[in-house]
PDB file of C-alpha atoms and ligand atoms in Angstrom:
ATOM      1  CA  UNK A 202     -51.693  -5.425 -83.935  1.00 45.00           C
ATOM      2  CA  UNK A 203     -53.252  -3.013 -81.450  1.00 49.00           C
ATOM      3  CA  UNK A 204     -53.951  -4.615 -77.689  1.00 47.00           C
ATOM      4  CA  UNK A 205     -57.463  -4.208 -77.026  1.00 48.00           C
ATOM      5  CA  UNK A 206     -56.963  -3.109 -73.005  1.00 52.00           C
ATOM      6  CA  UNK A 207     -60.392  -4.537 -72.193  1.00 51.00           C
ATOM      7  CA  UNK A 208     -59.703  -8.289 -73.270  1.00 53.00           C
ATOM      8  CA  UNK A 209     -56.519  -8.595 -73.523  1.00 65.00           C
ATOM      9  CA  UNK A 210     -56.841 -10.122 -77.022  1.00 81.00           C
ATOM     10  CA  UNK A 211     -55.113  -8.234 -79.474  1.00 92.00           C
ATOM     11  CA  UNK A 212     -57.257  -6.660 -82.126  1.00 95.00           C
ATOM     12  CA  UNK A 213     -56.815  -8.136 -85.763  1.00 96.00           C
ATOM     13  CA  UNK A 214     -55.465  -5.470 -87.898  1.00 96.00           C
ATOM     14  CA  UNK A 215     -58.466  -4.074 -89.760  1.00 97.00           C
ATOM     15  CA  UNK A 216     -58.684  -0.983 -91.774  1.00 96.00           C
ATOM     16  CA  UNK A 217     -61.448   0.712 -91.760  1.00 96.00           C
ATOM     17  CA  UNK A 218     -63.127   1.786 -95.563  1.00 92.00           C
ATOM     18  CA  UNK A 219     -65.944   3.732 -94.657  1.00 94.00           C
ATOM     19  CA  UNK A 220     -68.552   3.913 -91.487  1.00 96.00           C
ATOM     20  CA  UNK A 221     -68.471   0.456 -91.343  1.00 97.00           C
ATOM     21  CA  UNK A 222     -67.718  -0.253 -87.858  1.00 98.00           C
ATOM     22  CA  UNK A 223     -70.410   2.122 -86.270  1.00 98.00           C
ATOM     23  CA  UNK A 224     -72.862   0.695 -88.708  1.00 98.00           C
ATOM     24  CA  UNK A 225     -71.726  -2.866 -87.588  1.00 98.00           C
ATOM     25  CA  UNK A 226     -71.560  -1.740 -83.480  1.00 98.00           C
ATOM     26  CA  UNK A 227     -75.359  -0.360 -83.705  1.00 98.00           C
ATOM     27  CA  UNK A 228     -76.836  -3.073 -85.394  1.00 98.00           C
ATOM     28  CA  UNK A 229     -75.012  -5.183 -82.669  1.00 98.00           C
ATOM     29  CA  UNK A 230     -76.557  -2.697 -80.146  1.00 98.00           C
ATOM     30  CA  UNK A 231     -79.588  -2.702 -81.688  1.00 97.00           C
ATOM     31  CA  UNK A 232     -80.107  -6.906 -82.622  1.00 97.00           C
ATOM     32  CA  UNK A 233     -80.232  -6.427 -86.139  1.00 97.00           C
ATOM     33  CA  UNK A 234     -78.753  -8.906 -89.054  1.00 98.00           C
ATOM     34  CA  UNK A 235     -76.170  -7.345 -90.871  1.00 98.00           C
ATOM     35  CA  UNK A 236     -75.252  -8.784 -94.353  1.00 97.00           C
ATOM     36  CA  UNK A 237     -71.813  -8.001 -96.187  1.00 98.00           C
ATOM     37  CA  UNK A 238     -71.989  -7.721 -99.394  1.00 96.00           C
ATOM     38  CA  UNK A 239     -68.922  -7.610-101.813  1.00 94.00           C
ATOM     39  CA  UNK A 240     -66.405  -9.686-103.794  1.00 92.00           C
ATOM     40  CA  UNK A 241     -63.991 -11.649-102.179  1.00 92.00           C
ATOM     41  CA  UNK A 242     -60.574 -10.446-100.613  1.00 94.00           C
ATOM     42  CA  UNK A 243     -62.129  -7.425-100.153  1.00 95.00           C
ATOM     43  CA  UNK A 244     -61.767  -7.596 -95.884  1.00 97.00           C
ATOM     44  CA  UNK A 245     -65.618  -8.852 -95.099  1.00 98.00           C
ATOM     45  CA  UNK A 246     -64.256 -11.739 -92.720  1.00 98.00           C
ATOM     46  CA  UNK A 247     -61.817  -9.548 -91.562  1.00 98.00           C
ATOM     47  CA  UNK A 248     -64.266  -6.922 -90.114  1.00 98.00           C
ATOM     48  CA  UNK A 249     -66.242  -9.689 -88.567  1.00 98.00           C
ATOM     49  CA  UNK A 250     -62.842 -11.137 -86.884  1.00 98.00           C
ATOM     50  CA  UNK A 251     -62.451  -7.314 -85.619  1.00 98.00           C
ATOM     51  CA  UNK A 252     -66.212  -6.387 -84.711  1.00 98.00           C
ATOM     52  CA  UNK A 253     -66.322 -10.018 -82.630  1.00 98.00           C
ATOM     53  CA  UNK A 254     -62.665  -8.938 -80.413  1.00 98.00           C
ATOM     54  CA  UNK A 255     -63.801  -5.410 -80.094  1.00 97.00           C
ATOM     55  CA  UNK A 256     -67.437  -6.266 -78.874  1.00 98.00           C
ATOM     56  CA  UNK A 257     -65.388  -9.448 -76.674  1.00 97.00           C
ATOM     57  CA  UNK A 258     -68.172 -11.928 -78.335  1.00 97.00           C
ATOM     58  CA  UNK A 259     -66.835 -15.359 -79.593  1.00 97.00           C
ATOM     59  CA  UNK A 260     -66.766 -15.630 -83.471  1.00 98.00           C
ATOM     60  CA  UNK A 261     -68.443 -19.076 -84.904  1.00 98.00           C
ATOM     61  CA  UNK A 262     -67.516 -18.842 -88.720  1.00 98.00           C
ATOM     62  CA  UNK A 263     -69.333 -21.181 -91.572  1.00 98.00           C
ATOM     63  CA  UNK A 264     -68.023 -21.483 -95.082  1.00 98.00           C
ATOM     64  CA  UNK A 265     -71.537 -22.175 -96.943  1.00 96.00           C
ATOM     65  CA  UNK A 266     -71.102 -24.219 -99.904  1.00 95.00           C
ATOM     66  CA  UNK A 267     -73.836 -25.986-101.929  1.00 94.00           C
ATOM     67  CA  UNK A 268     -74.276 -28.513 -99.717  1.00 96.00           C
ATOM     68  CA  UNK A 269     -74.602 -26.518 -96.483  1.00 97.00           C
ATOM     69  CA  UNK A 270     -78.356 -27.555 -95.167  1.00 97.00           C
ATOM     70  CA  UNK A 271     -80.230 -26.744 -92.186  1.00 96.00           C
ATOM     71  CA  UNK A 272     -79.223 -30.084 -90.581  1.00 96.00           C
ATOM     72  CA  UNK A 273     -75.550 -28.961 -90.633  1.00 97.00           C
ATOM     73  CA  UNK A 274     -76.158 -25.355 -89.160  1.00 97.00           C
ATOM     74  CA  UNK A 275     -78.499 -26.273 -86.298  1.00 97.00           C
ATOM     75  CA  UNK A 276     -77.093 -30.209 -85.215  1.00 96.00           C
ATOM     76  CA  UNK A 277     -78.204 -33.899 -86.017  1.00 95.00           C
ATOM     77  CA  UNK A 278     -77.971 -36.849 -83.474  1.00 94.00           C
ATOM     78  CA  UNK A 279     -74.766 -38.937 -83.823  1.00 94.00           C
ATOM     79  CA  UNK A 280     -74.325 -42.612 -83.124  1.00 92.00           C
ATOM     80  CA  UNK A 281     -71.154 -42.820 -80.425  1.00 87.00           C
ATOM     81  CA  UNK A 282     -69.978 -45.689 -78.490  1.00 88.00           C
ATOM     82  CA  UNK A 283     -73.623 -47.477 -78.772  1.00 90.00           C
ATOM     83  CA  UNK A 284     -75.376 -44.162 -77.553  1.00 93.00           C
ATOM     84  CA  UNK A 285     -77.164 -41.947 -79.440  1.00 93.00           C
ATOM     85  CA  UNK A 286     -76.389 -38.220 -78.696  1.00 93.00           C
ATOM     86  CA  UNK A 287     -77.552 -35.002 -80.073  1.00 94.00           C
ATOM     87  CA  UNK A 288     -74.383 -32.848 -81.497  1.00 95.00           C
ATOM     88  CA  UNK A 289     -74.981 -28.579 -81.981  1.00 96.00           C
ATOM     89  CA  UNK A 290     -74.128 -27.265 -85.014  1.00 97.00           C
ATOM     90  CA  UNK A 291     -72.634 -24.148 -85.648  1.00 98.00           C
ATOM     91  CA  UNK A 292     -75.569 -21.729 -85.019  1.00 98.00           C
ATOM     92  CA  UNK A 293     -77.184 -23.522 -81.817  1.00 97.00           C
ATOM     93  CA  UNK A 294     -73.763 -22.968 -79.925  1.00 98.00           C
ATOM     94  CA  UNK A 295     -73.602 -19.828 -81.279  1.00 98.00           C
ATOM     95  CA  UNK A 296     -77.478 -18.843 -80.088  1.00 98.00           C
ATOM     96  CA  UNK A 297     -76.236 -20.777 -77.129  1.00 97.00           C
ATOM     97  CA  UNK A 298     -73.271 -18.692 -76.455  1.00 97.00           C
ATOM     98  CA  UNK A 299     -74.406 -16.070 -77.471  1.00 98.00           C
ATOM     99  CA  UNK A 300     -71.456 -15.508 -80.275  1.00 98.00           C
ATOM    100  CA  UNK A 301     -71.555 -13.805 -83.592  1.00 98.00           C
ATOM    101  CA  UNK A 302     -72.626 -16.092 -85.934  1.00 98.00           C
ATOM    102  CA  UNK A 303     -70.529 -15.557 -89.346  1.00 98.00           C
ATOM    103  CA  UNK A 304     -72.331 -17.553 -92.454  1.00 98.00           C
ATOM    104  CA  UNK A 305     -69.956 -16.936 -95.191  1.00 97.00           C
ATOM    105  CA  UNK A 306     -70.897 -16.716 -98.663  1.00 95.00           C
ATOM    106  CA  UNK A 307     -74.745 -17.609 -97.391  1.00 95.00           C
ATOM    107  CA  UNK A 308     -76.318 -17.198-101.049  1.00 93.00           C
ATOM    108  CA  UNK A 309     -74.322 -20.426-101.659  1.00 93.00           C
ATOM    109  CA  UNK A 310     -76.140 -22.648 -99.387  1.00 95.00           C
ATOM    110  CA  UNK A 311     -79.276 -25.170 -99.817  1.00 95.00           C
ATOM    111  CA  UNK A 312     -82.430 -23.189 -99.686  1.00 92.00           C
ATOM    112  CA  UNK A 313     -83.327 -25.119 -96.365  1.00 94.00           C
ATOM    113  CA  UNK A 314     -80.829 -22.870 -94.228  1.00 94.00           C
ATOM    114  CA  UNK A 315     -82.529 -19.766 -95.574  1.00 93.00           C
ATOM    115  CA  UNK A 316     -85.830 -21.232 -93.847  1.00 91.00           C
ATOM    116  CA  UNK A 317     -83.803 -21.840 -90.959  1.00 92.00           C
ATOM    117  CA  UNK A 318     -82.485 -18.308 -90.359  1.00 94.00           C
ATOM    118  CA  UNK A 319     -85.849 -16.929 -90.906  1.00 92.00           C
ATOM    119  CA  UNK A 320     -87.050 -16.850 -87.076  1.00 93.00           C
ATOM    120  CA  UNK A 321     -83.664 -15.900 -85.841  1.00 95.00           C
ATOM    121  CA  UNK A 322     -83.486 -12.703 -88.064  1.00 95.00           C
ATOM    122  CA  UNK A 323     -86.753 -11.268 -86.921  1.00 92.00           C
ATOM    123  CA  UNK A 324     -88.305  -9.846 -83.855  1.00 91.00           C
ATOM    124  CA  UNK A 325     -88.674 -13.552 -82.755  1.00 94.00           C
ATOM    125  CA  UNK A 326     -84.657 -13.668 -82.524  1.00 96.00           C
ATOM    126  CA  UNK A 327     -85.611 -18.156 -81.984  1.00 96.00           C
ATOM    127  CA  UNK A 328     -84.330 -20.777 -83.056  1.00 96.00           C
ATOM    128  CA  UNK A 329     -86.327 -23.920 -84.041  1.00 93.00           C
ATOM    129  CA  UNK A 330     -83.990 -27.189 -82.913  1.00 93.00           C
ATOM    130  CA  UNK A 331     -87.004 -29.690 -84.217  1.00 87.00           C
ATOM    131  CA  UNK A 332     -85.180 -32.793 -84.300  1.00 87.00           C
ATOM    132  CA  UNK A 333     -84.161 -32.214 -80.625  1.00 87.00           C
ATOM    133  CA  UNK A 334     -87.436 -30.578 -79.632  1.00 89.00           C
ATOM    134  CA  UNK A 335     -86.180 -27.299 -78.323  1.00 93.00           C
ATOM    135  CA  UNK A 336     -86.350 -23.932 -78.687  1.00 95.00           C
ATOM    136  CA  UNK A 337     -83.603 -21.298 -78.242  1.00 97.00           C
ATOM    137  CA  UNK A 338     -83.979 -17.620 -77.180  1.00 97.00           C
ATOM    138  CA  UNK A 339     -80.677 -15.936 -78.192  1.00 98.00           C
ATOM    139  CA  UNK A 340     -79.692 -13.717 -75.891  1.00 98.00           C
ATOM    140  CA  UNK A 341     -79.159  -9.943 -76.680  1.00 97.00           C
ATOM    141  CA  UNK A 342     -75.236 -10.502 -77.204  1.00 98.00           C
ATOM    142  CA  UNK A 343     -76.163 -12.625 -80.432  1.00 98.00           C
ATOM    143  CA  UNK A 344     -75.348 -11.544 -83.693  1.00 98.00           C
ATOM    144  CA  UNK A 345     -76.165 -13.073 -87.148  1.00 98.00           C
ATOM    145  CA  UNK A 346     -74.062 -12.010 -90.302  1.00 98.00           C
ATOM    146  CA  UNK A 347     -73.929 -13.138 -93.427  1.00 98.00           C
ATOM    147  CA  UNK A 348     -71.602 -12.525 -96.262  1.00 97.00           C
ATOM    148  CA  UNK A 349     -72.775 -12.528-100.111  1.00 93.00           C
ATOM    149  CA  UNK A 350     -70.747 -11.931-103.281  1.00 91.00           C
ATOM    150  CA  UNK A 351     -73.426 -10.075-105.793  1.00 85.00           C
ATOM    151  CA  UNK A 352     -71.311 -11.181-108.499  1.00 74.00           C
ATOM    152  CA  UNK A 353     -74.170 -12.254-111.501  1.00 53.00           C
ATOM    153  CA  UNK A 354     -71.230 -13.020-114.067  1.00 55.00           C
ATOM    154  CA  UNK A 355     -69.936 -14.752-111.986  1.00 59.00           C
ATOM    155  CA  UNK A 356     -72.787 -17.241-112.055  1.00 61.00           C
ATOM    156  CA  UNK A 357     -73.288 -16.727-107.976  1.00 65.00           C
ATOM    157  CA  UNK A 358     -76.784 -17.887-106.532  1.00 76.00           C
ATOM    158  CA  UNK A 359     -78.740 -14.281-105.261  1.00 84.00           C
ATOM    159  CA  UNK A 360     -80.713 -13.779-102.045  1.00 88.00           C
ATOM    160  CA  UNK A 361     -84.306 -13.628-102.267  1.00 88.00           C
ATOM    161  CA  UNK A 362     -85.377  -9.936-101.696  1.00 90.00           C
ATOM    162  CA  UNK A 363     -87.449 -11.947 -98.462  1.00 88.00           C
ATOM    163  CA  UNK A 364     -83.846 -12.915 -97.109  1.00 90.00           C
ATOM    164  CA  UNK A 365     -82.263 -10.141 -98.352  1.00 91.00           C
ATOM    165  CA  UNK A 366     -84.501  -7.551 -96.331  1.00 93.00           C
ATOM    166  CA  UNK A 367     -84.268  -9.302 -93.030  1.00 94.00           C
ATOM    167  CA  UNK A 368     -81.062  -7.855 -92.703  1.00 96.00           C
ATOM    168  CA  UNK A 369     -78.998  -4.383 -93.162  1.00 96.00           C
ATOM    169  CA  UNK A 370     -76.395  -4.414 -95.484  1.00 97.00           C
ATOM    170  CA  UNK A 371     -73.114  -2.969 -96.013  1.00 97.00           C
ATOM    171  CA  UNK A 372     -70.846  -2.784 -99.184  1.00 96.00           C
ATOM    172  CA  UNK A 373     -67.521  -3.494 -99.750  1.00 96.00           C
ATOM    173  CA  UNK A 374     -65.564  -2.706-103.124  1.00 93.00           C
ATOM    174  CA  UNK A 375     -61.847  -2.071-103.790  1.00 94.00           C
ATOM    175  CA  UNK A 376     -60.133   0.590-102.092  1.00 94.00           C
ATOM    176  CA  UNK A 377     -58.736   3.117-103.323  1.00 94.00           C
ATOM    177  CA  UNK A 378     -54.863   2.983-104.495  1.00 95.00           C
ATOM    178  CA  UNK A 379     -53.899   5.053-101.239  1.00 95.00           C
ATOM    179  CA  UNK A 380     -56.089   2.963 -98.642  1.00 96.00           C
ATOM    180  CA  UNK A 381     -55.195  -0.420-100.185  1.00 96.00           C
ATOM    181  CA  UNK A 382     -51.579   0.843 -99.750  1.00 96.00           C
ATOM    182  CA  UNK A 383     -52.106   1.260 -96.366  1.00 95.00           C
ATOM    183  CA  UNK A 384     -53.660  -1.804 -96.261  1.00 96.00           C
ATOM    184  CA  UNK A 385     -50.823  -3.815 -97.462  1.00 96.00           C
ATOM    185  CA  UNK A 386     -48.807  -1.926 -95.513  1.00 96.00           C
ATOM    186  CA  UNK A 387     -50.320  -2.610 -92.422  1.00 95.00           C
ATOM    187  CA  UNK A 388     -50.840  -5.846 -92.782  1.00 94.00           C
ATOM    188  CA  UNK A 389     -47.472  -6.694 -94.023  1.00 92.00           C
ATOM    189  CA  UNK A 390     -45.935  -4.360 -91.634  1.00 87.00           C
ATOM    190  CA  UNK A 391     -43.718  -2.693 -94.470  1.00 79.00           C
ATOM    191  CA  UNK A 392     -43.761  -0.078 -96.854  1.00 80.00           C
ATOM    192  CA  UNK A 393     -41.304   0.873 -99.710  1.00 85.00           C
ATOM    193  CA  UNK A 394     -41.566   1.198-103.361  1.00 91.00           C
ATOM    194  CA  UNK A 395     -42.879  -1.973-104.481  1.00 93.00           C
ATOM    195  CA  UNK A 396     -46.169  -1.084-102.451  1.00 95.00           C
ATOM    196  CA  UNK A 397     -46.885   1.954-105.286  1.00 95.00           C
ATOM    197  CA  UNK A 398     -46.313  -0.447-108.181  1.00 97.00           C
ATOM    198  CA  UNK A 399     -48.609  -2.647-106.717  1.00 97.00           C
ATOM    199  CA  UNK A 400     -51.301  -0.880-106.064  1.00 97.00           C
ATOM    200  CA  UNK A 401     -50.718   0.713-109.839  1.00 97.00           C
ATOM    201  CA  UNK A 402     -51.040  -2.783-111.104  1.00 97.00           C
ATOM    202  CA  UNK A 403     -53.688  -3.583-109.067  1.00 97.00           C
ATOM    203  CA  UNK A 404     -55.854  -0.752-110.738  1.00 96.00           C
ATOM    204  CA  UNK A 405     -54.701  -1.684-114.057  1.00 96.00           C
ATOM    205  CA  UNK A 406     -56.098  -4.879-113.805  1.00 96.00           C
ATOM    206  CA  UNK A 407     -59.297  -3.776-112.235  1.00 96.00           C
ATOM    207  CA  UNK A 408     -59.570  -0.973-115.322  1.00 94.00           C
ATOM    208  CA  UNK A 409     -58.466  -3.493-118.322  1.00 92.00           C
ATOM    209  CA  UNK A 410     -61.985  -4.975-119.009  1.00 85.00           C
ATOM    210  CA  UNK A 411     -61.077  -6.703-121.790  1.00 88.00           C
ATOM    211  CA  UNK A 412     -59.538  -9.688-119.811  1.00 91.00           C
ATOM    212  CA  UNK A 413     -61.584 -12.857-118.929  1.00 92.00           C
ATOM    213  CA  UNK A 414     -61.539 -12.774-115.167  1.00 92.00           C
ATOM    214  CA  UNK A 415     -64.165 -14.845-113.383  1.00 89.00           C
ATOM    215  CA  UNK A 416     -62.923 -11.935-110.585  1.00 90.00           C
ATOM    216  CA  UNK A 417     -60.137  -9.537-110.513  1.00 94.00           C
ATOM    217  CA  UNK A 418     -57.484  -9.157-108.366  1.00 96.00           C
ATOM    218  CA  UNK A 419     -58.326  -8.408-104.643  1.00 95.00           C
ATOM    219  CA  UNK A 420     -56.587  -6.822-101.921  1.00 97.00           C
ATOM    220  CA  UNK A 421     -55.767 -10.619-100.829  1.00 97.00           C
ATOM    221  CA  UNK A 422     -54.064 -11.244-103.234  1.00 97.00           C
ATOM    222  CA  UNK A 423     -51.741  -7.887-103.109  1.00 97.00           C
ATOM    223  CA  UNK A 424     -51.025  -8.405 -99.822  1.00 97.00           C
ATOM    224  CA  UNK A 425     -50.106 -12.237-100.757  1.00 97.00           C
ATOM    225  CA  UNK A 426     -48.120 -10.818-103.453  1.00 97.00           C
ATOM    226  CA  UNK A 427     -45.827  -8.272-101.081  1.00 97.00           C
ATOM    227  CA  UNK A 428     -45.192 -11.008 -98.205  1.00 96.00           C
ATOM    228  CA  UNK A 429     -43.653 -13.139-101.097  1.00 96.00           C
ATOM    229  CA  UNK A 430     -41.567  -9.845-102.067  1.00 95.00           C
ATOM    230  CA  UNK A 431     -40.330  -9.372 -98.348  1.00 93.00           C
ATOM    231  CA  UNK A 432     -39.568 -12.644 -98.574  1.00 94.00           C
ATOM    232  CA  UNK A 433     -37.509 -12.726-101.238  1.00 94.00           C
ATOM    233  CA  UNK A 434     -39.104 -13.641-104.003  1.00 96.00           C
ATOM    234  CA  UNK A 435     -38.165 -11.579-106.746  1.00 96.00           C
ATOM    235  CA  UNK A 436     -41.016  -8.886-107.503  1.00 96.00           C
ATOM    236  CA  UNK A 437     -42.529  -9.893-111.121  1.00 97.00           C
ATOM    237  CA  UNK A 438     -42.123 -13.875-109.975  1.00 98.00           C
ATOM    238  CA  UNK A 439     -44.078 -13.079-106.744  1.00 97.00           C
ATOM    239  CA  UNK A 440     -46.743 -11.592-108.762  1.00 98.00           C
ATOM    240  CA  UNK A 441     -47.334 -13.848-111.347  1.00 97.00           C
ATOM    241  CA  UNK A 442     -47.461 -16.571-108.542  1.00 98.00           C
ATOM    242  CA  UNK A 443     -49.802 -14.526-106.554  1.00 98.00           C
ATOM    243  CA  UNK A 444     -51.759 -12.402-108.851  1.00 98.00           C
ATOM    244  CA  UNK A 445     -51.578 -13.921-112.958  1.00 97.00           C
ATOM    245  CA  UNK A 446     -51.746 -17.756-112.169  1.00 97.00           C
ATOM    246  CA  UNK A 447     -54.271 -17.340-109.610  1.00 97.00           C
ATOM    247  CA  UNK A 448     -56.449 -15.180-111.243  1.00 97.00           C
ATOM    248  CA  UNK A 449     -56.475 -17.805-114.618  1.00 96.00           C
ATOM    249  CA  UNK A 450     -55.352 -20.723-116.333  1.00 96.00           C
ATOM    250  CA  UNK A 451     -55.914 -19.696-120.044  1.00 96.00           C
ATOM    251  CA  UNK A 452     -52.445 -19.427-121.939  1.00 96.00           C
ATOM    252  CA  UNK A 453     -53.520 -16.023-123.595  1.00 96.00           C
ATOM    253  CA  UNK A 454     -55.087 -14.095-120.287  1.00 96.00           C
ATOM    254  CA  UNK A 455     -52.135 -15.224-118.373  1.00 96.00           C
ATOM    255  CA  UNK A 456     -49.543 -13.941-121.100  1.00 96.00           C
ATOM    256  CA  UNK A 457     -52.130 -10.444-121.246  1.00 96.00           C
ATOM    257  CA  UNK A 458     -51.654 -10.324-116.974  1.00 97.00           C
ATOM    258  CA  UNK A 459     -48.022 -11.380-117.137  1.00 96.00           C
ATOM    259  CA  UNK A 460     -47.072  -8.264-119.698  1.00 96.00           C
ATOM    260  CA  UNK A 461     -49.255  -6.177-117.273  1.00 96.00           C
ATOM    261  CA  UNK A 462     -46.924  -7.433-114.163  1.00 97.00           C
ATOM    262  CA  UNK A 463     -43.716  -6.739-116.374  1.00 97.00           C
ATOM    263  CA  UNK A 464     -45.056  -3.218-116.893  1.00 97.00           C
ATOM    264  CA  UNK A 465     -44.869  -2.284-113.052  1.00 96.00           C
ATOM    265  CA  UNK A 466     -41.627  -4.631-112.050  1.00 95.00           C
TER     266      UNK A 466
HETATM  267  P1  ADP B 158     -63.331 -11.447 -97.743  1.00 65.08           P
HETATM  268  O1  ADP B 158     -63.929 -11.989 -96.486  1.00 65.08           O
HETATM  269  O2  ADP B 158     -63.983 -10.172 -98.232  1.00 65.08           O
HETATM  270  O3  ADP B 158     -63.201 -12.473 -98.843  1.00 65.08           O
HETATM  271  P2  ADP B 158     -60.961 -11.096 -96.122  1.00 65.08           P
HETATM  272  O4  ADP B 158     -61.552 -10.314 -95.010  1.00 65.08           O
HETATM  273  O5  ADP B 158     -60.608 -12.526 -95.858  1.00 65.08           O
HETATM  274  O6  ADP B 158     -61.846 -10.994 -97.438  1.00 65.08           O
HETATM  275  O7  ADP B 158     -59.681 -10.282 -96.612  1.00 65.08           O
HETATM  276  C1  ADP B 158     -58.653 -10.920 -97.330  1.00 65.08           C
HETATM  277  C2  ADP B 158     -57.327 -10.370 -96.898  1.00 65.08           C
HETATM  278  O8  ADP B 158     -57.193  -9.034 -97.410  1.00 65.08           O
HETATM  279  C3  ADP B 158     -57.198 -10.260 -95.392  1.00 65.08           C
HETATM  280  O9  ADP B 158     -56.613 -11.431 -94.864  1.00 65.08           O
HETATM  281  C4  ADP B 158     -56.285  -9.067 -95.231  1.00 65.08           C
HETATM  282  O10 ADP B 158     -54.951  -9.462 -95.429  1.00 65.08           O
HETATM  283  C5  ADP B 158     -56.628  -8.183 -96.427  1.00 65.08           C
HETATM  284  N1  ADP B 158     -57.590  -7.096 -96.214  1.00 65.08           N
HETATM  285  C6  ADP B 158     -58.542  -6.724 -97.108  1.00 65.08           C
HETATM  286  N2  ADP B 158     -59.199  -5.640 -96.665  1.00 65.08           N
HETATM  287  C7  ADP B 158     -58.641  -5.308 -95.466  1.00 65.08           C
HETATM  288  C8  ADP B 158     -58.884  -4.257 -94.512  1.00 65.08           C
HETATM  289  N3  ADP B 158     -59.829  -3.311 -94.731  1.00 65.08           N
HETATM  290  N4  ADP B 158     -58.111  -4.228 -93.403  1.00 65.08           N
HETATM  291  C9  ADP B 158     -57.166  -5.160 -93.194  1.00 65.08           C
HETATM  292  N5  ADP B 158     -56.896  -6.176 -94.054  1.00 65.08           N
HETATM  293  C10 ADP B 158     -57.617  -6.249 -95.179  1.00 65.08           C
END
């Protein structure tokens, strides 16, 4: 981890893939959405946890499932003790103190939260707290981003083009075999042998598209896979733990991934 001399708070390790950062900083500097778009493991939360300690904002992260409404992002009142009193959700305290707002996975929530978003990510920058009859300026230092997997075999939900082109947008994909070495590396705080052989497997997966993968392997899972092996864990067991059995539970894929693994250790 690198000390970041202006807060104190170390900097997450994050490896930078492109011109992401810059692209991230100005449309900080400049008020603007930004929307991550990638599969998973690929480092999208990790940038965010890295943008949020190098701008010194605080980070207010939402996992959106199907169920995530409007209610749940902006607050609802709460019985306590007798009394009836209001509770913030995620993105009022985030407008509120002035944080970057993280809404992971967005495309997954109720179409309600898309409504909600709508004055936030335009040059109204308000939010709309109806059942508490108040409305919120956010202050320049707040930042909405959203994360979206534009995975259609997947079966994902997409963005409507109207949500999609409130924000910018920024790609992610897998690395190549020499950054995602560095990757593990860094984030593992090792490197020897076993790194190469899993970044050769890695790329043999992604390449064999013959296999019935809901998703492939991601860097996550590597980097899962070579904390296991520094651990320990002998190299092919750490992998099928990590990579085969996570990646699927049919008896034939797993025996195709497992022969794959034995290739490499
Ligand atoms: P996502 O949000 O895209 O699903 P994460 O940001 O949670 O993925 O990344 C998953 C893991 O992969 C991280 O915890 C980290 O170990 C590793 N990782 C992936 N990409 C990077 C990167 N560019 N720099 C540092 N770590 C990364």
């Amino acid at each position: 981890m690198n000390p970041n001399p202006d807060t104190l708070k170390p900097l997450p390790f994050y490896k930078s893939i492109g011109r992401e950062i810059d692209v991230f900083e100005h449309a900080w500097r400049n008020q603007l959405p930004v929307l991550l778009k990638g599969p998973t493991g690929t480092g999208k939360s990790r940038l965010v946890e890295y943008m949020a300690t190098k701008l010194k904002r605080p980070l207010i992260s939402v996992a959106c499932h199907e169920e995530t409404s409007a209610v749940d992002l902006i607050g609802r009142y709460l019985i306590a003790g007798g009394e009836t009193v209001w509770l913030d959700g995620p993105m009022t305290r985030a407008v509120r103190q002035g944080a970057i707002l993280y809404l992971d996975e967005i495309a997954e929530a109720r179409p309600d939260t898309m409504v909600a978003i709508h004055s936030l990510t335009d040059h109204r920058r308000a939010l709309f707290v109806d059942r508490h009859n108040e409305e919120l300026q956010a202050p320049p230092e707040f930042m909405l981003v959203a994360s979206f997997n534009p995975d259609y075999q997947r079966g994902s939900r997409e963005l409507k083009p109207s949500t999609r082109q409130r924000f910018i947008a920024l790609s992610f994909q897998y690395p190549s075999p020499e950054l995602e070495k560095s990757i593990i590396a860094g984030e593992c705080g090792f490197e020897d042998k076993n790194l190469d052989r899993l970044v050769k497997l890695a790329e043999r997966i992604r390449a064999t598209s013959d296999l019935p993968l809901a998703e492939t392997v991601s860097t996550r899972l590597l980097v899962d896979s070579a904390r296991l092996i520094q651990s320990g864990l002998p190299a092919r067991l750490a992998c099928q733990s990590a990579i085969a059995e996570v990646l699927s539970d049919d008896a034939e894929t797993l025996q195709a991934l497992n022969e794959l693994i034995a290739l490499y250790f």
